[in-house]
mmCIF file of C-alpha atoms in Angstrom:
data_model
loop_
_atom_site.group_PDB
_atom_site.id
_atom_site.type_symbol
_atom_site.label_atom_id
_atom_site.label_comp_id
_atom_site.label_asym_id
_atom_site.label_seq_id
_atom_site.Cartn_x
_atom_site.Cartn_y
_atom_site.Cartn_z
ATOM 1 C CA MET A 76 -26.009 -18.176 22.112
ATOM 2 C CA VAL A 77 -22.476 -19.130 23.178
ATOM 3 C CA ASN A 78 -22.167 -20.819 26.575
ATOM 4 C CA SER A 79 -19.228 -21.891 28.703
ATOM 5 C CA ASP A 80 -19.388 -25.488 27.454
ATOM 6 C CA MET A 81 -19.093 -24.265 23.865
ATOM 7 C CA ILE A 82 -16.037 -22.182 24.732
ATOM 8 C CA GLY A 83 -14.438 -25.294 26.189
ATOM 9 C CA GLU A 84 -15.196 -27.185 22.993
ATOM 10 C CA VAL A 85 -13.605 -24.412 20.953
ATOM 11 C CA PHE A 86 -10.342 -24.594 22.918
ATOM 12 C CA SER A 87 -10.406 -28.386 22.709
ATOM 13 C CA SER A 88 -10.935 -28.229 18.953
ATOM 14 C CA ILE A 89 -8.015 -25.825 18.477
ATOM 15 C CA PHE A 90 -5.501 -27.879 20.453
ATOM 16 C CA THR A 91 -6.713 -31.218 19.128
ATOM 17 C CA ALA A 92 -6.488 -30.067 15.514
ATOM 18 C CA ALA A 93 -3.022 -28.608 16.047
ATOM 19 C CA PHE A 94 -1.391 -31.125 18.389
ATOM 20 C CA GLY A 95 -3.432 -34.318 18.122
ATOM 21 C CA PRO A 96 -1.447 -37.496 17.312
ATOM 22 C CA THR A 97 -3.353 -38.078 14.073
ATOM 23 C CA GLU A 98 -2.784 -34.550 12.861
ATOM 24 C CA ALA A 99 0.850 -34.573 13.936
ATOM 25 C CA PHE A 100 1.984 -37.887 12.507
ATOM 26 C CA ALA A 101 -0.607 -39.293 10.109
ATOM 27 C CA GLY A 102 -2.395 -36.272 8.685
ATOM 28 C CA THR A 103 -2.245 -35.586 4.973
ATOM 29 C CA THR A 104 -1.331 -31.944 5.596
ATOM 30 C CA ALA A 105 1.841 -32.599 7.613
ATOM 31 C CA GLY A 106 0.092 -31.992 10.922
ATOM 32 C CA ILE A 107 1.794 -29.589 13.289
ATOM 33 C CA VAL A 108 4.151 -28.221 10.627
ATOM 34 C CA ALA A 109 1.237 -27.400 8.334
ATOM 35 C CA ALA A 110 -0.680 -25.758 11.185
ATOM 36 C CA MET A 111 2.328 -23.639 12.109
ATOM 37 C CA MET A 112 3.002 -22.645 8.490
ATOM 38 C CA ASN A 113 -0.602 -21.699 7.815
ATOM 39 C CA GLY A 114 -0.802 -19.797 11.085
ATOM 40 C CA ALA A 115 2.382 -17.928 10.265
ATOM 41 C CA LYS A 116 1.140 -17.035 6.779
ATOM 42 C CA ARG A 117 -2.246 -15.782 7.955
ATOM 43 C CA GLY A 118 -0.714 -14.037 10.959
ATOM 44 C CA LEU A 119 1.815 -12.322 8.715
ATOM 45 C CA PHE A 120 -0.982 -11.183 6.429
ATOM 46 C CA SER A 121 -2.888 -9.806 9.413
ATOM 47 C CA ASN A 122 -0.212 -8.056 11.487
ATOM 48 C CA GLU A 123 2.500 -7.519 8.815
ATOM 49 C CA ALA A 124 5.206 -8.202 11.409
ATOM 50 C CA GLY A 125 8.605 -8.450 9.746
ATOM 51 C CA MET A 126 7.415 -7.321 6.314
ATOM 52 C CA GLY A 127 8.680 -3.755 6.588
ATOM 53 C CA SER A 128 5.352 -2.098 5.795
ATOM 54 C CA ALA A 129 4.252 -0.876 9.230
ATOM 55 C CA PRO A 130 7.525 1.058 9.816
ATOM 56 C CA ASN A 131 6.445 3.401 7.021
ATOM 57 C CA ALA A 132 3.772 4.714 9.365
ATOM 58 C CA ALA A 133 5.763 4.286 12.585
ATOM 59 C CA ALA A 134 8.602 6.398 11.202
ATOM 60 C CA THR A 135 6.332 9.450 11.142
ATOM 61 C CA ALA A 136 5.664 9.266 14.897
ATOM 62 C CA SER A 137 7.031 12.023 17.111
ATOM 63 C CA VAL A 138 8.695 10.381 20.138
ATOM 64 C CA THR A 139 11.597 11.171 22.438
ATOM 65 C CA HIS A 140 13.144 7.740 21.965
ATOM 66 C CA PRO A 141 12.836 5.340 18.994
ATOM 67 C CA VAL A 142 12.484 2.307 21.272
ATOM 68 C CA ARG A 143 9.254 3.757 22.632
ATOM 69 C CA GLN A 144 7.662 3.596 19.180
ATOM 70 C CA GLY A 145 9.154 0.142 18.649
ATOM 71 C CA LEU A 146 7.393 -1.112 21.769
ATOM 72 C CA ILE A 147 4.119 0.392 20.561
ATOM 73 C CA GLN A 148 4.526 -1.447 17.264
ATOM 74 C CA SER A 149 5.190 -4.701 19.130
ATOM 75 C CA LEU A 150 2.041 -4.169 21.180
ATOM 76 C CA GLY A 151 0.102 -3.688 17.966
ATOM 77 C CA VAL A 152 1.285 -7.070 16.684
ATOM 78 C CA PHE A 153 0.231 -8.711 19.957
ATOM 79 C CA VAL A 154 -3.230 -7.124 19.966
ATOM 80 C CA ASP A 155 -3.846 -7.966 16.330
ATOM 81 C CA THR A 156 -2.664 -11.568 16.535
ATOM 82 C CA MET A 157 -3.587 -12.720 20.024
ATOM 83 C CA ILE A 158 -6.801 -10.737 20.519
ATOM 84 C CA VAL A 159 -8.357 -9.847 17.155
ATOM 85 C CA CYS A 160 -7.384 -13.016 15.267
ATOM 86 C CA SER A 161 -8.122 -15.283 18.229
ATOM 87 C CA SER A 162 -11.523 -13.658 18.739
ATOM 88 C CA THR A 163 -12.336 -14.220 15.074
ATOM 89 C CA ALA A 164 -11.320 -17.871 15.357
ATOM 90 C CA PHE A 165 -13.511 -18.326 18.437
ATOM 91 C CA ILE A 166 -16.488 -16.789 16.633
ATOM 92 C CA VAL A 167 -16.033 -19.106 13.648
ATOM 93 C CA LEU A 168 -15.544 -22.265 15.697
ATOM 94 C CA ALA A 169 -18.366 -21.460 18.129
ATOM 95 C CA SER A 170 -20.817 -21.000 15.240
ATOM 96 C CA GLY A 171 -20.418 -24.620 14.179
ATOM 97 C CA LEU A 172 -20.197 -23.645 10.496
ATOM 98 C CA TYR A 173 -16.534 -24.473 10.032
ATOM 99 C CA ASN A 174 -16.111 -27.878 8.404
ATOM 100 C CA PRO A 175 -12.667 -28.494 6.852
ATOM 101 C CA SER A 176 -13.878 -31.730 5.246
ATOM 102 C CA ASN A 177 -16.613 -29.940 3.302
ATOM 103 C CA ASP A 178 -15.330 -28.317 0.117
ATOM 104 C CA ASP A 179 -18.585 -26.400 -0.276
ATOM 105 C CA SER A 180 -18.289 -24.616 3.078
ATOM 106 C CA SER A 181 -17.633 -20.877 3.075
ATOM 107 C CA VAL A 182 -14.082 -19.632 3.626
ATOM 108 C CA GLY A 183 -12.229 -16.434 4.404
ATOM 109 C CA ALA A 184 -14.224 -13.292 5.137
ATOM 110 C CA THR A 185 -17.420 -15.043 4.017
ATOM 111 C CA LEU A 186 -16.956 -17.664 6.733
ATOM 112 C CA THR A 187 -16.537 -14.953 9.363
ATOM 113 C CA GLN A 188 -19.591 -13.126 8.050
ATOM 114 C CA ASP A 189 -21.713 -16.300 8.104
ATOM 115 C CA SER A 190 -20.454 -17.204 11.572
ATOM 116 C CA VAL A 191 -21.424 -13.844 13.044
ATOM 117 C CA ALA A 192 -24.842 -14.095 11.369
ATOM 118 C CA ALA A 193 -25.354 -17.590 12.805
ATOM 119 C CA SER A 194 -24.712 -16.282 16.310
ATOM 120 C CA LEU A 195 -26.343 -12.847 16.235
ATOM 121 C CA GLY A 196 -28.807 -12.978 13.352
ATOM 122 C CA ASP A 197 -29.044 -12.059 9.676
ATOM 123 C CA TRP A 198 -29.110 -8.334 10.481
ATOM 124 C CA THR A 199 -25.319 -8.527 10.911
ATOM 125 C CA ILE A 200 -24.724 -9.469 7.245
ATOM 126 C CA PRO A 201 -24.915 -5.923 5.795
ATOM 127 C CA VAL A 202 -22.985 -4.604 8.807
ATOM 128 C CA MET A 203 -20.195 -7.142 8.307
ATOM 129 C CA THR A 204 -20.184 -6.478 4.564
ATOM 130 C CA PHE A 205 -19.673 -2.775 5.212
ATOM 131 C CA LEU A 206 -16.912 -3.419 7.769
ATOM 132 C CA ILE A 207 -15.072 -5.789 5.440
ATOM 133 C CA PHE A 208 -15.336 -3.254 2.611
ATOM 134 C CA VAL A 209 -13.958 -0.465 4.811
ATOM 135 C CA PHE A 210 -11.106 -2.700 5.982
ATOM 136 C CA ALA A 211 -10.192 -3.743 2.430
ATOM 137 C CA PHE A 212 -10.485 -0.215 1.018
ATOM 138 C CA SER A 213 -8.457 1.398 3.800
ATOM 139 C CA SER A 214 -5.790 -1.332 3.545
ATOM 140 C CA LEU A 215 -5.503 -0.736 -0.195
ATOM 141 C CA LEU A 216 -5.161 3.026 0.251
ATOM 142 C CA GLY A 217 -2.709 2.659 3.120
ATOM 143 C CA ASN A 218 -0.381 0.284 1.313
ATOM 144 C CA TYR A 219 -0.621 2.349 -1.860
ATOM 145 C CA SER A 220 0.434 5.431 0.112
ATOM 146 C CA TYR A 221 3.454 3.574 1.504
ATOM 147 C CA ALA A 222 4.499 2.443 -1.960
ATOM 148 C CA GLU A 223 4.043 5.856 -3.581
ATOM 149 C CA VAL A 224 6.103 7.634 -0.938
ATOM 150 C CA ASN A 225 8.912 5.108 -1.381
ATOM 151 C CA LEU A 226 8.742 5.407 -5.165
ATOM 152 C CA GLN A 227 8.987 9.197 -4.960
ATOM 153 C CA LEU A 228 12.032 8.785 -2.725
ATOM 154 C CA LEU A 229 13.701 6.691 -5.427
ATOM 155 C CA THR A 230 12.736 8.807 -8.439
ATOM 156 C CA ASP A 231 11.017 12.067 -9.350
ATOM 157 C CA SER A 232 9.824 10.642 -12.674
ATOM 158 C CA THR A 233 6.179 11.469 -13.386
ATOM 159 C CA LEU A 234 6.078 8.615 -15.900
ATOM 160 C CA ALA A 235 7.168 6.087 -13.276
ATOM 161 C CA LEU A 236 4.464 7.319 -10.918
ATOM 162 C CA THR A 237 1.794 7.088 -13.629
ATOM 163 C CA ILE A 238 2.853 3.554 -14.577
ATOM 164 C CA PHE A 239 2.835 2.548 -10.914
ATOM 165 C CA ARG A 240 -0.694 3.864 -10.420
ATOM 166 C CA TRP A 241 -1.974 1.928 -13.418
ATOM 167 C CA VAL A 242 -0.256 -1.228 -12.179
ATOM 168 C CA VAL A 243 -2.018 -0.845 -8.827
ATOM 169 C CA ILE A 244 -5.394 -0.405 -10.534
ATOM 170 C CA VAL A 245 -4.851 -3.438 -12.768
ATOM 171 C CA PHE A 246 -3.788 -5.678 -9.880
ATOM 172 C CA ALA A 247 -6.693 -4.500 -7.729
ATOM 173 C CA PHE A 248 -9.056 -5.475 -10.558
ATOM 174 C CA ILE A 249 -7.363 -8.839 -11.099
ATOM 175 C CA GLY A 250 -7.492 -9.571 -7.381
ATOM 176 C CA GLY A 251 -11.240 -8.967 -7.411
ATOM 177 C CA ILE A 252 -11.957 -11.540 -10.126
ATOM 178 C CA LEU A 253 -9.482 -14.324 -9.307
ATOM 179 C CA SER A 254 -10.419 -17.265 -7.097
ATOM 180 C CA LEU A 255 -9.816 -16.810 -3.375
ATOM 181 C CA GLN A 256 -7.185 -19.573 -3.262
ATOM 182 C CA THR A 257 -5.238 -18.009 -6.130
ATOM 183 C CA VAL A 258 -5.300 -14.623 -4.403
ATOM 184 C CA TRP A 259 -4.042 -16.190 -1.162
ATOM 185 C CA ASP A 260 -1.235 -17.982 -3.031
ATOM 186 C CA LEU A 261 -0.138 -14.768 -4.744
ATOM 187 C CA ALA A 262 -0.336 -12.877 -1.458
ATOM 188 C CA ASP A 263 1.801 -15.508 0.278
ATOM 189 C CA VAL A 264 4.495 -15.238 -2.399
ATOM 190 C CA ALA A 265 4.453 -11.430 -2.280
ATOM 191 C CA MET A 266 4.650 -11.382 1.523
ATOM 192 C CA ALA A 267 7.520 -13.875 1.498
ATOM 193 C CA CYS A 268 9.470 -11.633 -0.885
ATOM 194 C CA MET A 269 8.820 -8.583 1.284
ATOM 195 C CA ALA A 270 9.835 -10.445 4.438
ATOM 196 C CA LEU A 271 13.095 -11.716 2.905
ATOM 197 C CA VAL A 272 14.118 -8.220 1.787
ATOM 198 C CA ASN A 273 13.136 -6.720 5.128
ATOM 199 C CA LEU A 274 14.964 -9.386 7.153
ATOM 200 C CA VAL A 275 18.184 -8.458 5.355
ATOM 201 C CA ALA A 276 17.593 -4.808 6.278
ATOM 202 C CA ILE A 277 16.879 -5.797 9.889
ATOM 203 C CA LEU A 278 20.121 -7.765 10.027
ATOM 204 C CA LEU A 279 22.097 -4.801 8.701
ATOM 205 C CA LEU A 280 20.436 -2.477 11.216
ATOM 206 C CA SER A 281 20.715 -4.866 14.176
ATOM 207 C CA LYS A 282 23.747 -3.087 15.664
ATOM 208 C CA VAL A 283 21.870 0.202 15.714
ATOM 209 C CA ALA A 284 18.811 -1.458 17.236
ATOM 210 C CA PHE A 285 20.757 -3.090 20.080
ATOM 211 C CA VAL A 286 22.619 0.123 20.926
ATOM 212 C CA VAL A 287 19.388 2.114 20.972
ATOM 213 C CA LEU A 288 17.610 -0.541 23.075
ATOM 214 C CA ALA A 289 20.468 -0.630 25.586
ATOM 215 C CA ASP A 290 20.303 3.161 25.859
ATOM 216 C CA PHE A 291 16.551 3.023 26.515
ATOM 217 C CA GLU A 292 16.849 0.328 29.193
ATOM 218 C CA LYS A 293 19.768 2.138 30.876
ATOM 219 C CA GLN A 294 17.780 5.344 31.206
ATOM 220 C CA ARG A 295 14.762 3.450 32.542
ATOM 221 C CA ARG A 296 16.904 1.741 35.201
ATOM 222 C CA GLU A 297 18.197 5.157 36.247
ATOM 223 C CA GLY A 298 14.623 6.365 36.668
ATOM 224 C CA LYS A 299 14.837 8.797 33.774
ATOM 225 C CA GLU A 300 12.340 9.518 31.042
ATOM 226 C CA PRO A 301 14.236 8.014 28.076
ATOM 227 C CA VAL A 302 15.437 10.557 25.535
ATOM 228 C CA PHE A 303 17.697 9.426 22.707
ATOM 229 C CA VAL A 304 20.538 11.804 21.835
ATOM 230 C CA LEU A 305 22.775 10.778 18.956
ATOM 231 C CA ASP A 306 25.701 12.834 20.302
ATOM 232 C CA ASP A 307 26.014 10.346 23.202
ATOM 233 C CA HIS A 308 26.633 7.458 20.789
ATOM 234 C CA PRO A 309 29.572 8.222 18.472
ATOM 235 C CA GLU A 310 29.573 4.563 17.358
ATOM 236 C CA LEU A 311 26.337 5.294 15.469
ATOM 237 C CA GLU A 312 27.745 8.226 13.520
ATOM 238 C CA GLY A 313 26.718 7.958 9.897
ATOM 239 C CA ARG A 314 24.062 5.340 10.644
ATOM 240 C CA VAL A 315 21.410 7.528 12.325
ATOM 241 C CA ASP A 316 19.995 10.758 10.899
ATOM 242 C CA PRO A 317 21.526 13.685 12.853
ATOM 243 C CA ASP A 318 18.818 16.013 11.555
ATOM 244 C CA VAL A 319 16.382 14.150 13.799
ATOM 245 C CA TRP A 320 18.251 12.766 16.804
ATOM 246 C CA SER A 321 21.196 15.114 17.416
ATOM 247 C CA ARG A 322 21.078 17.429 20.408
ATOM 248 C CA ALA A 323 21.011 20.479 18.137
ATOM 249 C CA ALA A 324 18.099 19.098 16.103
ATOM 250 C CA GLN A 325 16.088 18.293 19.221
ATOM 251 C CA ALA A 326 16.703 21.741 20.658
ATOM 252 C CA LYS A 327 15.463 23.251 17.415
ATOM 253 C CA ASN A 328 12.413 20.997 17.098
ATOM 254 C CA PRO A 329 11.457 19.705 20.576
ATOM 255 C CA THR A 330 8.931 16.829 20.535
#
C-alpha cells in the first residue's frame, strides 16, 4: 500500500537522482546531461512529439481552424508525458523494485508489470500482459498504416507495397528476438532520423504556422469562433491547399 511518506520519498528520489551533486558532477553517466538525454529519448518514444508521425492522424481531423487541432495535439503530448509517464514512474519507484545498481533487475515493460504486481497483487500480471500486448499491437498497426499511406502517395507500384509489407514483417520479427537494449538503441537511431527530417519540414513550414497562429489569436481576441479562410491570407497562396481552406471549398463542404 502506498502512503504519503512513500510519495515523498519518490519525489525525493527523482530530484536527487537528477540534480544531486554526485550525479551532476561525479557520476559515471554524465549526471544531469545523461538524465536529460535519457528522458528526452524515452519521452520522444512515448509521445512522438517532433517526429512527424502524429500529424498523419491529426491531418484527417475536421476542424474550422488548423490551430485548434494543433492545440489538441499539444495537449496530447502534455497528458502522455506529464501524466501517463509520470504516473508510471511513480508506480515503479513506489514499488521499491527499481535498483539501477542491480544488473539482474527487470527493465522496461517487465519492470512496470512487476511493480504493479508488487503493489496490487499477482492477479495484475495477466492483465498487464494483455494491456502491453494491445498497446504494442495497436502501435504497430497504427505506424504501419501511416507508412503505407505515405508510400502510396509516393508511388502506385504494387511491387513497392509488397516489398514494404515484407520488410515490416521481417523487422517486427527481428525486434521480437533481439535484446531489449539493442531494440532501444535501434529505436533511438530511427527516431533521431525521423526527428531530423521532420524538423527541417517544420522550419520550412514555420512561416505558414505563425501566420495561421496569429489569425487564430486575432479572432479569439475579437470574441469570434476562429475559422480559417485562405482567401484572407494571400501571402499563403501556393503553400496551403485551397481545396480545403478556401472560402469556396468550405461553402461546399462545411465542417
